[in-house]
Coordinates of C-alpha atoms in Angstrom, one line a residue:
M1 CA -35.8 -3.3 -19.3
D2 CA -35.4 -0.8 -22.2
T3 CA -31.7 -1.1 -23.4
S4 CA -32.3 1.5 -26.3
S5 CA -31.5 4.7 -24.6
S6 CA -28.5 2.9 -23.7
T7 CA -27.5 1.5 -26.7
G8 CA -28.5 5.0 -28.2
K9 CA -25.9 7.5 -25.4
R10 CA -23.2 4.8 -26.9
E11 CA -23.0 5.4 -30.2
R12 CA -23.3 8.8 -29.6
R13 CA -20.5 8.5 -27.7
K14 CA -18.2 6.2 -30.3
E15 CA -19.2 9.2 -32.7
A16 CA -17.9 11.8 -30.8
R17 CA -14.3 10.4 -29.7
P18 CA -12.3 11.9 -32.1
G19 CA -13.9 15.4 -31.4
E20 CA -13.4 14.6 -27.9
L21 CA -9.9 13.0 -28.3
L22 CA -8.9 16.5 -30.9
D23 CA -9.9 18.5 -28.5
A24 CA -7.9 17.4 -25.9
A25 CA -5.0 17.2 -27.8
L26 CA -5.2 20.4 -29.0
A27 CA -5.3 21.7 -25.4
L28 CA -2.1 20.2 -24.2
F29 CA 0.2 21.1 -27.0
V30 CA -1.2 24.1 -26.6
E31 CA -0.7 24.2 -22.7
K32 CA 2.4 21.4 -22.6
G33 CA 4.3 20.7 -26.1
F34 CA 4.1 18.1 -28.5
A35 CA 7.4 16.8 -26.7
A36 CA 5.8 17.0 -23.4
T37 CA 2.5 15.6 -24.0
R38 CA 1.6 12.1 -23.5
V39 CA -1.2 10.0 -25.4
E40 CA -2.3 8.7 -21.8
E41 CA -2.7 11.9 -21.6
V42 CA -4.5 13.7 -23.8
A43 CA -7.0 9.9 -23.7
A44 CA -7.5 11.0 -19.6
R45 CA -8.3 14.2 -20.7
A46 CA -11.0 12.9 -23.5
G47 CA -12.7 10.3 -21.0
V48 CA -11.5 7.3 -22.8
S49 CA -8.4 4.8 -22.3
K50 CA -5.0 4.6 -24.4
G51 CA -6.2 1.5 -26.7
T52 CA -9.5 3.7 -27.8
L53 CA -7.8 6.5 -29.2
F54 CA -4.6 4.3 -30.5
L55 CA -7.9 3.0 -33.0
Y56 CA -8.8 6.6 -33.6
F57 CA -4.8 7.8 -33.9
P58 CA -2.2 5.5 -34.5
S59 CA 0.7 7.6 -33.0
K60 CA 0.7 11.0 -31.4
E61 CA 2.0 12.9 -34.9
E62 CA -0.7 11.7 -36.6
L63 CA -2.7 13.1 -33.7
F64 CA -1.7 16.2 -33.7
K65 CA -1.5 16.3 -38.1
A66 CA -5.7 15.6 -37.3
V67 CA -5.5 18.8 -34.8
V68 CA -4.3 20.2 -37.1
R69 CA -6.2 19.9 -40.1
E70 CA -9.5 20.0 -38.1
T71 CA -8.1 23.5 -36.6
I72 CA -6.0 25.0 -38.9
A73 CA -5.9 24.1 -42.6
G74 CA -9.2 22.9 -43.1
R75 CA -10.4 26.6 -42.9
F76 CA -8.5 27.4 -46.1
T77 CA -11.3 26.1 -48.6
E78 CA -13.9 27.9 -46.9
W79 CA -11.1 31.0 -46.7
N80 CA -11.3 30.4 -51.2
Q81 CA -14.4 29.8 -52.1
E82 CA -15.4 33.3 -49.6
L83 CA -12.0 35.2 -52.2
D84 CA -14.6 33.8 -55.0
A85 CA -17.6 35.3 -54.3
F86 CA -16.1 38.5 -52.8
Q87 CA -17.1 41.9 -54.2
G88 CA -15.7 44.0 -52.6
D89 CA -12.6 46.2 -53.8
S90 CA -9.6 43.9 -52.4
A91 CA -8.2 46.3 -49.8
E92 CA -11.9 45.5 -48.1
L93 CA -10.8 42.0 -48.7
L94 CA -7.1 42.8 -47.2
R95 CA -8.6 44.1 -44.3
Y96 CA -11.7 41.7 -43.6
A97 CA -9.2 38.1 -44.6
M98 CA -6.9 39.8 -41.5
Q99 CA -9.6 40.0 -39.3
S100 CA -11.3 36.9 -40.3
W101 CA -7.7 35.2 -39.6
W102 CA -8.2 36.5 -36.3
E103 CA -11.8 35.7 -35.5
R104 CA -11.3 31.5 -36.8
I105 CA -7.7 30.3 -35.5
G106 CA -5.8 33.9 -33.8
M107 CA -8.1 34.0 -30.9
T108 CA -8.3 30.3 -30.7
T109 CA -6.8 27.9 -28.6
A110 CA -4.8 26.4 -31.9
S111 CA -3.8 30.5 -32.5
G112 CA -0.6 27.9 -29.7
I113 CA 0.1 25.9 -32.7
T114 CA 2.1 28.8 -34.3
K115 CA 4.3 28.5 -31.4
L116 CA 4.6 25.2 -30.7
V117 CA 6.2 24.5 -34.7
M118 CA 8.3 27.2 -34.6
S119 CA 9.9 26.7 -31.0
E120 CA 9.7 22.6 -31.5
S121 CA 11.0 22.4 -35.6
G122 CA 14.5 21.9 -35.2
T123 CA 13.7 18.1 -32.9
F124 CA 10.4 17.8 -34.5
P125 CA 11.5 18.5 -38.4
E126 CA 8.2 16.2 -39.8
I127 CA 6.2 18.3 -37.9
A128 CA 8.1 21.1 -39.6
A129 CA 7.7 20.1 -42.9
F130 CA 3.8 18.5 -41.8
Y131 CA 3.3 22.1 -41.0
Q132 CA 4.8 24.3 -44.3
Q133 CA 2.4 21.8 -46.3
E134 CA -0.5 22.0 -44.6
V135 CA -0.8 25.7 -43.6
I136 CA 1.7 27.5 -44.7
G137 CA 1.9 26.9 -48.5
P138 CA -1.7 27.5 -48.3
G139 CA -1.5 30.2 -46.5
H140 CA 0.6 31.7 -49.0
D141 CA -0.6 31.5 -51.8
L142 CA -4.0 32.3 -49.8
L143 CA -2.4 35.8 -49.3
K144 CA -1.0 35.7 -53.3
R145 CA -3.8 35.9 -54.4
V146 CA -5.9 38.4 -52.6
L147 CA -2.7 40.5 -53.8
Q148 CA -2.6 39.7 -57.1
R149 CA -6.3 40.7 -57.6
G150 CA -5.1 43.4 -56.2
M151 CA -2.7 44.4 -58.3
D152 CA -5.0 42.9 -61.3
R153 CA -8.1 45.1 -60.2
G154 CA -5.2 48.2 -60.2
E155 CA -6.0 48.6 -56.6
F156 CA -2.1 48.4 -55.1
R157 CA 0.5 49.0 -57.8
T158 CA 3.0 46.5 -58.9
M159 CA 5.2 44.8 -55.7
E160 CA 7.0 41.2 -55.4
L161 CA 4.5 38.8 -54.6
E162 CA 6.7 36.2 -53.5
Y163 CA 8.4 38.6 -50.5
A164 CA 4.9 41.5 -50.0
I165 CA 3.4 37.8 -48.3
Y166 CA 5.5 38.3 -45.8
S167 CA 4.6 41.9 -45.3
L168 CA 1.0 40.6 -44.1
I169 CA 2.5 37.4 -42.2
A170 CA 4.7 39.2 -40.0
P171 CA 2.2 41.2 -37.9
M172 CA 0.3 37.9 -37.4
I173 CA 3.3 36.1 -36.4
F174 CA 4.4 39.2 -34.2
L175 CA 0.7 38.9 -32.2
L176 CA 0.4 34.8 -31.6
M177 CA 3.8 35.2 -30.0
W178 CA 2.9 37.4 -28.0
K179 CA -0.5 36.1 -27.1
H180 CA 1.3 32.8 -25.5
S181 CA 4.2 33.7 -24.1
M182 CA 4.4 37.7 -23.0
A183 CA 0.6 38.8 -22.6
P184 CA -0.3 36.4 -19.3
C185 CA 2.8 38.0 -18.1
C186 CA 1.7 42.2 -18.6
P187 CA 0.2 44.1 -16.5
P188 CA -2.7 45.7 -18.3
S189 CA -1.2 49.3 -19.2
Q190 CA 0.5 47.0 -21.4
Q191 CA -1.3 44.2 -23.2
I192 CA -2.5 44.5 -27.0
D193 CA -5.5 44.9 -27.6
P194 CA -5.9 42.1 -30.7
V195 CA -8.8 44.2 -33.1
S196 CA -6.8 47.5 -32.4
F197 CA -3.4 45.9 -33.5
I198 CA -4.6 44.7 -36.9
D199 CA -7.1 47.5 -38.1
T200 CA -3.4 49.5 -37.3
Q201 CA -1.0 47.3 -39.4
V202 CA -3.9 47.4 -42.0
G203 CA -4.3 50.8 -42.7
L204 CA -0.3 51.0 -42.5
L205 CA 0.0 48.4 -45.2
L206 CA -2.9 49.6 -47.1
N207 CA -1.0 52.8 -47.3
G208 CA 2.2 51.7 -48.6
M209 CA 0.1 49.8 -51.2
L210 CA -3.1 52.1 -52.2
V211 CA -2.7 53.3 -56.0
R212 CA -1.6 57.1 -55.8
P213 CA -1.9 59.7 -59.0
P214 CA 1.5 60.1 -60.3
S215 CA 3.3 63.0 -58.7
S216 CA 3.0 66.9 -60.8
P217 CA 6.0 67.9 -62.7
E218 CA 7.7 70.3 -61.5
T219 CA 7.8 73.3 -63.0
S220 CA 10.7 74.3 -64.9
P221 CA 12.3 78.7 -63.4
S222 CA 12.0 80.9 -65.4

């Protein structure tokens, strides 16, 4: 009997388990929240036993952290590299940053993690602290680099960076909260098109940040 085929399948299955568990956990965390999700459900959805899950992730909290690192936090390395290599002006970079965030995070299941953290941070402060360290902090640093680049190149006016960053974050948070709360309940006529929304927000932000020529002095009356 040729056992090589079955052995290969078992090996591939073992290698696939962490990814399958993270996919299952992400889906359940977004559907039910952190508190209501049970590890037994994650294991069952991934098609493995609870004991197998604990071989990879010793607790639900560690499973959640792995999900966040895999789907969101792990993106910051590539985003920082893209910022370093970007050749366009800072207005183009800002537009690209917000659009790529939507493409890679916002339109995926991982976008529901933000709503989860915001709604359950009071009950699970350790989750909030982890999210602050792994996602919010690096996200702020990345956006600060984008704005600082524009200021250094004379493309953006001087601004208070610590607060200006929130002008970029606020519309994206709104879009996430809308997607995972009101959007499923609204009729088609009241739906928000995410791409158009982001494009409008970028236009509003840039019109307030682009360098303008100084105003001409008023002519003194003779």
